[in-house]
Amino acid sequence: MYLSNRITGLTGNDGDGWGLFLRAREMIAAGEDVIELTIGEHDISTSHIILGEMDRSARGGHTGYAMVPGVTALRDAVAARVEARTGVTTTRDNVLITPGGQAGLFATHAAVCDPGDRALYIDPYYATYPGTIRGASAFPVSVEARAQDGFQPHAEAIAAAAPDAKSLLINSPNNPTGVVYSHETLEGIAGVIKAQDMWLISDEVYDTQVWEGEHLSPRALPGMKERTLVVGSMSKSHAMTGSRVGWVVGPEEAIGHMIDLATHTTYGVAGFIQDAALFALEQGAPLEEEVSAPFRRRRQQARTAIAAQNVVRLVPAQGAMYLMLDIRATGMSGEDFGYALLEAEKIAVMPGESFGKAAAGHIRVAMTVNDDAFGQAFARLLAFAAEKAQTREGAA
Ligand code: PLP
């Protein structure tokens, strides 16, 4: 039977970048002891106090259909959180609760792009971006943020791709690079967005994981709240990846448009999950800090280890739960290095090439195992790179 091109063509010609990850999972299933530093999944579970609230809500009867735009109290809480963090007036009418940030990425593109419209995104990118844009029937166009610029995108490069584009998707703090976009970068982007009359889709799911500097939401820049859709999520901030709860914040009319979409697709998010998310937000910064603290510690561990050698270079990582390592001194591609590391050391990382062309010659390390295991794995990774670099020098 015929199956739609929309879905068979979702990943394009480049594959979906998950080959090494799947190989690691196969090895684990075969009983091998692989250390997984691949996906953005915490090594802790959702806090028991959040689960307690989920249980209380479900047993209390919040198991029927919830309101499609989201439970009013949660929409209010998200609006208050966003307003407190950005200074931009935000009400529940600016908020749609979604089943995770991923659904928000789809809804935003579906809301602002018609079939075939050009939708820009920055390379390196979170693996689902181009497929999500295709899923919304738009045409993904990548704009490179270069390694030599510290992976900060340039306004000129965006402007060159912008004519006729409907939207630009950015992500700061960034997955996979760990880079937090500077004020200058965001102001440059905002300038292009306004000049070209485009939408900015700002994926801010790592906004509680900032290790240096500060996170600026571009919605707070002058003239941007009318044309910015912010994607947020409880997945990373509260270790609630499996709960599938996030949001989109934007102008009321665009949110109304996405509520219509939600009515015909997701039909909202489970009420007991939303109650748990509300409870989690009400715990404020201390809970968010507790969830992000392990990544801050491990980043410091990695920086100390990196400083003691000169083969692997760390892309200055100011945020998110990942480190992007430049392994070009080994003479290997990120992909070859990743597979060789997996076979030799049983350590799984993501090749930079999984995240686009701009991250070639890099690997992404997720800091998602306990401190001891992380420290040991990181030391082995560096020793492996040193050995490869030496072999290369010997051959030269
Ligand atoms: N955006 C980025 C940059 C991500 O890294 C992820 C998940 O890893 C998501 C969005 C989607 O997260 P979720 O759907 O769990 O909120």
Short mmCIF file of C-alpha atoms and ligand atoms in Angstrom, two decimals:
data_model
loop_
_atom_site.label_atom_id
_atom_site.label_comp_id
_atom_site.label_asym_id
_atom_site.label_seq_id
_atom_site.Cartn_x
_atom_site.Cartn_y
_atom_site.Cartn_z
CA MET A 1 0.00 0.00 0.00
CA TYR A 2 1.09 3.54 -0.65
CA LEU A 3 2.63 5.43 2.26
CA SER A 4 2.95 9.20 2.14
CA ASN A 5 6.05 11.00 0.96
CA ARG A 6 5.53 13.47 3.75
CA ILE A 7 6.76 10.83 6.20
CA THR A 8 9.08 8.68 4.09
CA GLY A 9 10.85 11.92 3.13
CA LEU A 10 10.97 13.27 6.67
CA THR A 11 14.66 12.69 7.29
CA GLY A 12 15.76 13.86 3.83
CA ASN A 13 18.83 12.37 2.16
CA ASP A 14 21.19 12.89 5.08
CA GLY A 15 19.77 10.14 7.30
CA ASP A 16 18.66 11.01 10.78
CA GLY A 17 22.09 10.95 12.41
CA TRP A 18 21.16 8.28 14.95
CA GLY A 19 23.30 5.42 13.52
CA LEU A 20 25.92 5.43 16.28
CA PHE A 21 23.31 5.75 18.97
CA LEU A 22 21.44 2.73 17.60
CA ARG A 23 24.69 0.75 17.37
CA ALA A 24 25.38 1.54 21.06
CA ARG A 25 21.87 0.40 21.99
CA GLU A 26 22.43 -2.86 20.06
CA MET A 27 25.66 -3.47 21.97
CA ILE A 28 23.90 -2.82 25.28
CA ALA A 29 21.09 -5.21 24.30
CA ALA A 30 23.78 -7.82 23.54
CA GLY A 31 25.03 -7.44 27.13
CA GLU A 32 28.02 -5.15 26.52
CA ASP A 33 28.87 -2.55 29.14
CA VAL A 34 28.61 0.68 27.14
CA ILE A 35 28.80 4.13 28.76
CA GLU A 36 26.21 6.24 27.02
CA LEU A 37 27.02 9.91 26.61
CA THR A 38 24.62 10.27 23.72
CA ILE A 39 21.14 11.66 24.27
CA GLY A 40 19.88 14.50 26.47
CA GLU A 41 18.39 12.37 29.19
CA HIS A 42 19.28 13.05 32.84
CA ASP A 43 20.76 10.30 34.99
CA ILE A 44 18.17 11.18 37.65
CA SER A 45 14.46 10.44 37.41
CA THR A 46 11.65 12.93 37.84
CA SER A 47 11.63 14.09 41.47
CA HIS A 48 9.43 12.02 43.77
CA ILE A 49 7.64 15.18 44.95
CA ILE A 50 6.55 15.88 41.36
CA LEU A 51 5.47 12.26 40.96
CA GLY A 52 3.55 12.56 44.22
CA GLU A 53 1.58 15.47 42.80
CA MET A 54 0.98 13.56 39.56
CA ASP A 55 -0.40 10.67 41.58
CA ARG A 56 -2.53 12.94 43.77
CA SER A 57 -3.99 14.66 40.69
CA ALA A 58 -4.71 11.43 38.80
CA ARG A 59 -6.29 9.73 41.81
CA GLY A 60 -8.20 12.93 42.51
CA GLY A 61 -9.91 12.48 39.14
CA HIS A 62 -7.94 14.66 36.73
CA THR A 63 -7.87 11.83 34.21
CA GLY A 64 -10.45 13.06 31.72
CA TYR A 65 -9.87 15.34 28.73
CA ALA A 66 -8.04 18.44 29.83
CA MET A 67 -8.67 21.82 28.21
CA VAL A 68 -6.95 21.83 24.81
CA PRO A 69 -4.94 25.07 25.28
CA GLY A 70 -3.80 23.82 28.67
CA VAL A 71 -5.03 23.95 32.24
CA THR A 72 -5.65 27.61 33.11
CA ALA A 73 -3.49 27.56 36.24
CA LEU A 74 -0.53 26.12 34.29
CA ARG A 75 -0.93 28.65 31.48
CA ASP A 76 -0.96 31.39 34.12
CA ALA A 77 2.14 29.96 35.80
CA VAL A 78 4.05 29.71 32.51
CA ALA A 79 3.01 33.27 31.63
CA ALA A 80 4.18 34.52 35.04
CA ARG A 81 7.48 32.63 34.73
CA VAL A 82 8.17 34.01 31.27
CA GLU A 83 7.24 37.54 32.35
CA ALA A 84 9.47 37.34 35.43
CA ARG A 85 12.41 36.08 33.38
CA THR A 86 12.07 38.45 30.43
CA GLY A 87 10.15 41.52 31.60
CA VAL A 88 7.74 41.07 28.66
CA THR A 89 4.06 41.28 29.58
CA THR A 90 2.66 37.77 29.14
CA THR A 91 -0.79 36.37 29.93
CA ARG A 92 -2.37 32.95 29.59
CA ASP A 93 -3.62 34.00 26.13
CA ASN A 94 0.02 34.05 25.04
CA VAL A 95 0.54 30.44 26.16
CA LEU A 96 -0.28 27.06 24.63
CA ILE A 97 0.62 23.96 26.64
CA THR A 98 2.03 21.24 24.35
CA PRO A 99 3.10 17.61 24.71
CA GLY A 100 6.77 18.62 25.08
CA GLY A 101 8.99 21.04 23.23
CA GLN A 102 9.04 18.77 20.19
CA ALA A 103 5.30 19.24 19.65
CA GLY A 104 5.89 22.98 20.10
CA LEU A 105 8.49 22.94 17.33
CA PHE A 106 6.02 21.26 15.01
CA ALA A 107 3.09 23.51 15.98
CA THR A 108 5.07 26.71 15.51
CA HIS A 109 6.25 25.77 12.04
CA ALA A 110 2.79 24.53 11.06
CA ALA A 111 1.38 27.83 12.33
CA VAL A 112 3.60 30.15 10.33
CA CYS A 113 4.59 28.22 7.18
CA ASP A 114 2.46 27.17 4.25
CA PRO A 115 3.42 24.06 2.24
CA GLY A 116 6.74 24.61 0.47
CA ASP A 117 7.65 27.79 2.37
CA ARG A 118 11.31 28.19 3.23
CA ALA A 119 11.96 27.79 6.94
CA LEU A 120 15.49 28.60 8.11
CA TYR A 121 17.38 26.88 10.90
CA ILE A 122 20.92 27.09 12.18
CA ASP A 123 23.47 24.31 11.53
CA PRO A 124 24.68 22.67 13.86
CA TYR A 125 21.16 21.81 14.91
CA TYR A 126 19.14 19.56 17.19
CA ALA A 127 18.66 16.39 15.17
CA THR A 128 14.90 16.65 14.61
CA TYR A 129 14.84 20.20 13.21
CA PRO A 130 14.84 19.62 9.45
CA GLY A 131 12.45 16.66 9.74
CA THR A 132 10.08 18.66 11.93
CA ILE A 133 10.06 21.46 9.37
CA ARG A 134 9.39 18.94 6.58
CA GLY A 135 6.66 17.37 8.72
CA ALA A 136 4.97 20.76 8.79
CA SER A 137 5.22 20.72 4.94
CA ALA A 138 7.75 23.55 4.85
CA PHE A 139 11.17 23.45 3.18
CA PRO A 140 14.14 23.43 5.58
CA VAL A 141 17.06 25.70 4.73
CA SER A 142 20.16 25.58 6.92
CA VAL A 143 22.35 28.56 7.75
CA GLU A 144 25.78 27.64 9.01
CA ALA A 145 27.16 28.86 12.35
CA ARG A 146 30.88 28.27 11.94
CA ALA A 147 33.26 26.60 14.37
CA GLN A 148 35.73 29.47 13.94
CA ASP A 149 33.03 31.90 15.13
CA GLY A 150 32.44 29.84 18.26
CA PHE A 151 29.21 28.59 16.60
CA GLN A 152 27.55 32.01 17.01
CA PRO A 153 25.42 32.55 13.88
CA HIS A 154 26.10 35.68 11.83
CA ALA A 155 23.30 38.06 10.89
CA GLU A 156 24.76 38.47 7.37
CA ALA A 157 24.56 34.72 6.70
CA ILE A 158 20.95 34.68 7.90
CA ALA A 159 20.12 37.76 5.83
CA ALA A 160 21.55 36.07 2.73
CA ALA A 161 19.16 33.13 3.17
CA ALA A 162 16.22 35.18 4.41
CA PRO A 163 14.50 36.53 1.28
CA ASP A 164 11.15 34.71 0.92
CA ALA A 165 11.72 32.69 4.10
CA LYS A 166 8.82 32.61 6.56
CA SER A 167 10.70 31.73 9.71
CA LEU A 168 14.03 31.24 11.41
CA LEU A 169 14.50 28.65 14.15
CA ILE A 170 17.22 29.29 16.71
CA ASN A 171 18.21 27.48 19.89
CA SER A 172 20.07 29.04 22.80
CA PRO A 173 21.47 27.60 25.04
CA ASN A 174 22.33 25.39 22.12
CA ASN A 175 22.12 21.70 21.55
CA PRO A 176 24.55 20.36 20.33
CA THR A 177 27.23 23.03 20.88
CA GLY A 178 26.50 24.23 24.43
CA VAL A 179 26.88 27.79 23.16
CA VAL A 180 24.69 30.57 24.58
CA TYR A 181 24.00 33.21 21.96
CA SER A 182 25.41 36.61 22.84
CA HIS A 183 23.33 39.80 22.98
CA GLU A 184 25.11 40.92 19.83
CA THR A 185 24.19 37.70 18.00
CA LEU A 186 20.55 37.97 19.08
CA GLU A 187 20.32 41.65 18.23
CA GLY A 188 21.74 40.88 14.78
CA ILE A 189 19.19 38.10 14.31
CA ALA A 190 16.35 40.35 15.49
CA GLY A 191 17.42 42.97 12.96
CA VAL A 192 17.15 40.48 10.09
CA ILE A 193 13.83 39.11 11.34
CA LYS A 194 12.30 42.58 11.42
CA ALA A 195 13.83 43.72 8.14
CA GLN A 196 12.58 40.60 6.33
CA ASP A 197 9.22 40.51 8.14
CA MET A 198 9.75 36.92 9.31
CA TRP A 199 8.85 34.89 12.37
CA LEU A 200 11.51 33.94 14.87
CA ILE A 201 11.02 30.55 16.52
CA SER A 202 13.19 30.51 19.63
CA ASP A 203 13.79 27.11 21.17
CA GLU A 204 14.64 27.83 24.80
CA VAL A 205 14.24 24.38 26.33
CA TYR A 206 17.69 24.69 28.00
CA ASP A 207 17.02 28.10 29.57
CA THR A 208 17.70 26.83 33.11
CA GLN A 209 21.09 25.39 32.12
CA VAL A 210 23.32 28.43 31.80
CA TRP A 211 26.81 28.09 33.27
CA GLU A 212 28.34 31.36 32.15
CA GLY A 213 26.89 34.68 31.04
CA GLU A 214 23.14 35.00 30.80
CA HIS A 215 20.35 33.69 28.66
CA LEU A 216 18.50 36.38 26.76
CA SER A 217 15.15 35.52 25.25
CA PRO A 218 14.95 37.36 21.90
CA ARG A 219 11.23 37.92 22.56
CA ALA A 220 12.41 40.62 24.98
CA LEU A 221 14.21 42.63 22.30
CA PRO A 222 12.47 45.75 20.92
CA GLY A 223 9.81 44.96 18.34
CA MET A 224 10.23 41.20 18.71
CA LYS A 225 7.35 40.04 20.88
CA GLU A 226 4.97 40.44 17.93
CA ARG A 227 7.05 38.09 15.80
CA THR A 228 8.64 35.61 18.19
CA LEU A 229 7.33 32.19 19.18
CA VAL A 230 9.20 30.74 22.16
CA VAL A 231 9.29 26.98 22.61
CA GLY A 232 9.72 25.85 26.23
CA SER A 233 9.65 22.52 28.01
CA MET A 234 9.71 20.86 31.42
CA SER A 235 11.87 18.04 30.02
CA LYS A 236 15.33 19.45 30.70
CA SER A 237 14.58 21.95 33.47
CA HIS A 238 12.76 19.47 35.71
CA ALA A 239 13.95 16.07 34.46
CA MET A 240 10.45 15.42 33.12
CA THR A 241 11.42 14.11 29.68
CA GLY A 242 8.88 11.29 29.74
CA SER A 243 5.98 13.44 30.92
CA ARG A 244 5.80 15.21 27.56
CA VAL A 245 4.88 18.69 28.70
CA GLY A 246 6.07 21.99 27.30
CA TRP A 247 4.67 25.19 25.82
CA VAL A 248 4.71 27.79 23.13
CA VAL A 249 4.62 31.47 24.08
CA GLY A 250 3.74 34.05 21.45
CA PRO A 251 1.24 36.63 20.21
CA GLU A 252 -2.37 35.79 21.08
CA GLU A 253 -3.46 35.40 17.47
CA ALA A 254 -0.68 32.90 16.71
CA ILE A 255 -1.47 30.97 19.89
CA GLY A 256 -5.14 30.84 18.82
CA HIS A 257 -3.99 29.42 15.47
CA MET A 258 -1.99 26.71 17.27
CA ILE A 259 -4.92 25.92 19.57
CA ASP A 260 -6.91 25.11 16.41
CA LEU A 261 -4.08 22.79 15.34
CA ALA A 262 -3.93 21.14 18.77
CA THR A 263 -7.68 20.53 18.67
CA HIS A 264 -7.17 18.47 15.52
CA THR A 265 -3.91 16.74 16.44
CA THR A 266 -2.85 16.25 20.06
CA TYR A 267 -6.07 17.33 21.76
CA GLY A 268 -4.02 18.66 24.63
CA VAL A 269 -1.90 17.23 27.41
CA ALA A 270 -3.01 14.90 30.23
CA GLY A 271 -4.44 16.92 33.14
CA PHE A 272 -2.48 15.07 35.84
CA ILE A 273 0.74 15.76 33.95
CA GLN A 274 -0.14 19.45 33.74
CA ASP A 275 -0.91 19.54 37.47
CA ALA A 276 2.48 17.97 38.17
CA ALA A 277 4.15 20.52 35.87
CA LEU A 278 2.39 23.35 37.72
CA PHE A 279 3.53 21.97 41.05
CA ALA A 280 7.09 21.68 39.71
CA LEU A 281 7.09 25.30 38.50
CA GLU A 282 5.76 26.41 41.87
CA GLN A 283 8.88 24.97 43.52
CA GLY A 284 10.78 27.79 41.78
CA ALA A 285 14.51 28.11 41.22
CA PRO A 286 15.77 25.71 43.94
CA LEU A 287 14.33 22.66 42.16
CA GLU A 288 15.62 23.85 38.78
CA GLU A 289 19.07 24.37 40.29
CA GLU A 290 19.01 20.91 41.85
CA VAL A 291 18.27 19.37 38.45
CA SER A 292 20.94 21.38 36.60
CA ALA A 293 23.71 21.19 39.26
CA PRO A 294 25.17 17.83 38.13
CA PHE A 295 25.81 19.20 34.63
CA ARG A 296 27.52 22.28 36.04
CA ARG A 297 29.81 20.03 38.12
CA ARG A 298 30.62 17.67 35.24
CA ARG A 299 31.35 20.55 32.90
CA GLN A 300 33.92 21.74 35.42
CA GLN A 301 35.40 18.22 35.66
CA ALA A 302 35.71 18.13 31.87
CA ARG A 303 37.27 21.60 31.67
CA THR A 304 39.94 20.61 34.18
CA ALA A 305 40.75 17.44 32.22
CA ILE A 306 40.80 19.32 28.89
CA ALA A 307 43.19 21.94 30.29
CA ALA A 308 45.73 19.20 31.07
CA GLN A 309 46.15 18.08 27.44
CA ASN A 310 46.42 19.66 24.02
CA VAL A 311 44.75 17.32 21.53
CA VAL A 312 41.03 17.77 22.14
CA ARG A 313 39.63 21.30 22.24
CA LEU A 314 36.44 22.26 24.00
CA VAL A 315 34.06 24.59 22.23
CA PRO A 316 33.50 27.25 24.93
CA ALA A 317 30.31 25.82 26.39
CA GLN A 318 28.22 28.28 28.39
CA GLY A 319 25.09 26.19 28.71
CA ALA A 320 23.07 23.00 28.17
CA MET A 321 23.96 19.45 29.20
CA TYR A 322 26.44 18.82 26.40
CA LEU A 323 30.07 19.49 25.53
CA MET A 324 31.14 19.87 21.93
CA LEU A 325 34.69 18.66 21.44
CA ASP A 326 36.89 19.48 18.47
CA ILE A 327 38.76 16.26 17.68
CA ARG A 328 40.28 17.36 14.36
CA ALA A 329 43.81 16.97 15.77
CA THR A 330 43.27 13.20 15.52
CA GLY A 331 42.82 13.54 11.75
CA MET A 332 39.48 11.73 12.06
CA SER A 333 35.95 12.76 11.26
CA GLY A 334 33.57 12.96 14.21
CA GLU A 335 31.82 9.91 12.85
CA ASP A 336 34.97 7.78 12.49
CA PHE A 337 36.17 8.88 15.92
CA GLY A 338 32.77 8.11 17.47
CA TYR A 339 32.57 4.60 16.02
CA ALA A 340 36.22 3.85 16.88
CA LEU A 341 35.70 5.07 20.47
CA LEU A 342 32.59 2.94 20.78
CA GLU A 343 34.33 -0.21 19.57
CA ALA A 344 37.60 0.32 21.47
CA GLU A 345 36.45 1.94 24.72
CA LYS A 346 32.73 1.13 24.82
CA ILE A 347 31.96 4.83 25.19
CA ALA A 348 29.13 6.17 23.06
CA VAL A 349 29.12 9.84 22.02
CA MET A 350 27.37 11.57 19.14
CA PRO A 351 29.39 12.46 16.02
CA GLY A 352 29.24 16.18 15.24
CA GLU A 353 28.12 15.23 11.73
CA SER A 354 24.83 13.97 13.24
CA PHE A 355 24.01 17.64 13.82
CA GLY A 356 24.88 19.02 10.41
CA LYS A 357 27.88 19.96 8.33
CA ALA A 358 29.09 22.78 10.55
CA ALA A 359 29.98 20.40 13.39
CA ALA A 360 32.08 18.02 11.26
CA GLY A 361 35.30 16.98 13.03
CA HIS A 362 33.60 17.35 16.40
CA ILE A 363 31.83 15.04 18.82
CA ARG A 364 29.07 15.87 21.27
CA VAL A 365 29.37 14.49 24.76
CA ALA A 366 26.21 14.44 26.89
CA MET A 367 27.11 14.83 30.58
CA THR A 368 24.48 12.33 31.54
CA VAL A 369 26.13 9.71 33.76
CA ASN A 370 27.11 10.11 37.42
CA ASP A 371 30.18 12.21 38.26
CA ASP A 372 32.55 9.29 38.81
CA ALA A 373 31.53 7.44 35.67
CA PHE A 374 31.67 10.69 33.73
CA GLY A 375 35.14 11.60 34.99
CA GLN A 376 36.49 8.15 34.13
CA ALA A 377 34.85 8.02 30.70
CA PHE A 378 36.08 11.51 29.88
CA ALA A 379 39.66 10.62 30.85
CA ARG A 380 39.50 7.51 28.65
CA LEU A 381 38.09 9.56 25.77
CA LEU A 382 40.96 12.04 26.03
CA ALA A 383 43.55 9.25 26.23
CA PHE A 384 42.00 7.61 23.16
CA ALA A 385 42.18 10.90 21.24
CA ALA A 386 45.81 11.40 22.30
CA GLU A 387 46.69 7.94 21.03
CA LYS A 388 44.99 8.61 17.69
CA ALA A 389 46.77 11.96 17.33
CA GLN A 390 50.10 10.28 18.08
CA THR A 391 49.48 7.53 15.52
CA ARG A 392 48.71 10.23 12.99
CA GLU A 393 51.92 12.12 13.80
CA GLY A 394 53.90 8.88 13.58
CA ALA A 395 52.47 8.24 10.11
CA ALA A 396 53.24 11.78 8.89
N1 PLP B 1 14.77 21.29 21.48
C1 PLP B 1 16.02 20.88 21.74
C2 PLP B 1 17.16 21.76 21.38
C3 PLP B 1 16.25 19.63 22.34
O1 PLP B 1 17.50 19.24 22.59
C4 PLP B 1 15.14 18.82 22.64
C5 PLP B 1 15.33 17.48 23.22
O2 PLP B 1 16.42 16.97 23.35
C6 PLP B 1 13.86 19.31 22.35
C7 PLP B 1 13.71 20.54 21.77
C8 PLP B 1 12.62 18.52 22.60
O3 PLP B 1 12.46 18.24 23.94
P1 PLP B 1 11.06 17.81 24.56
O4 PLP B 1 10.16 17.45 23.44
O5 PLP B 1 11.37 16.66 25.44
O6 PLP B 1 10.60 19.00 25.31
#
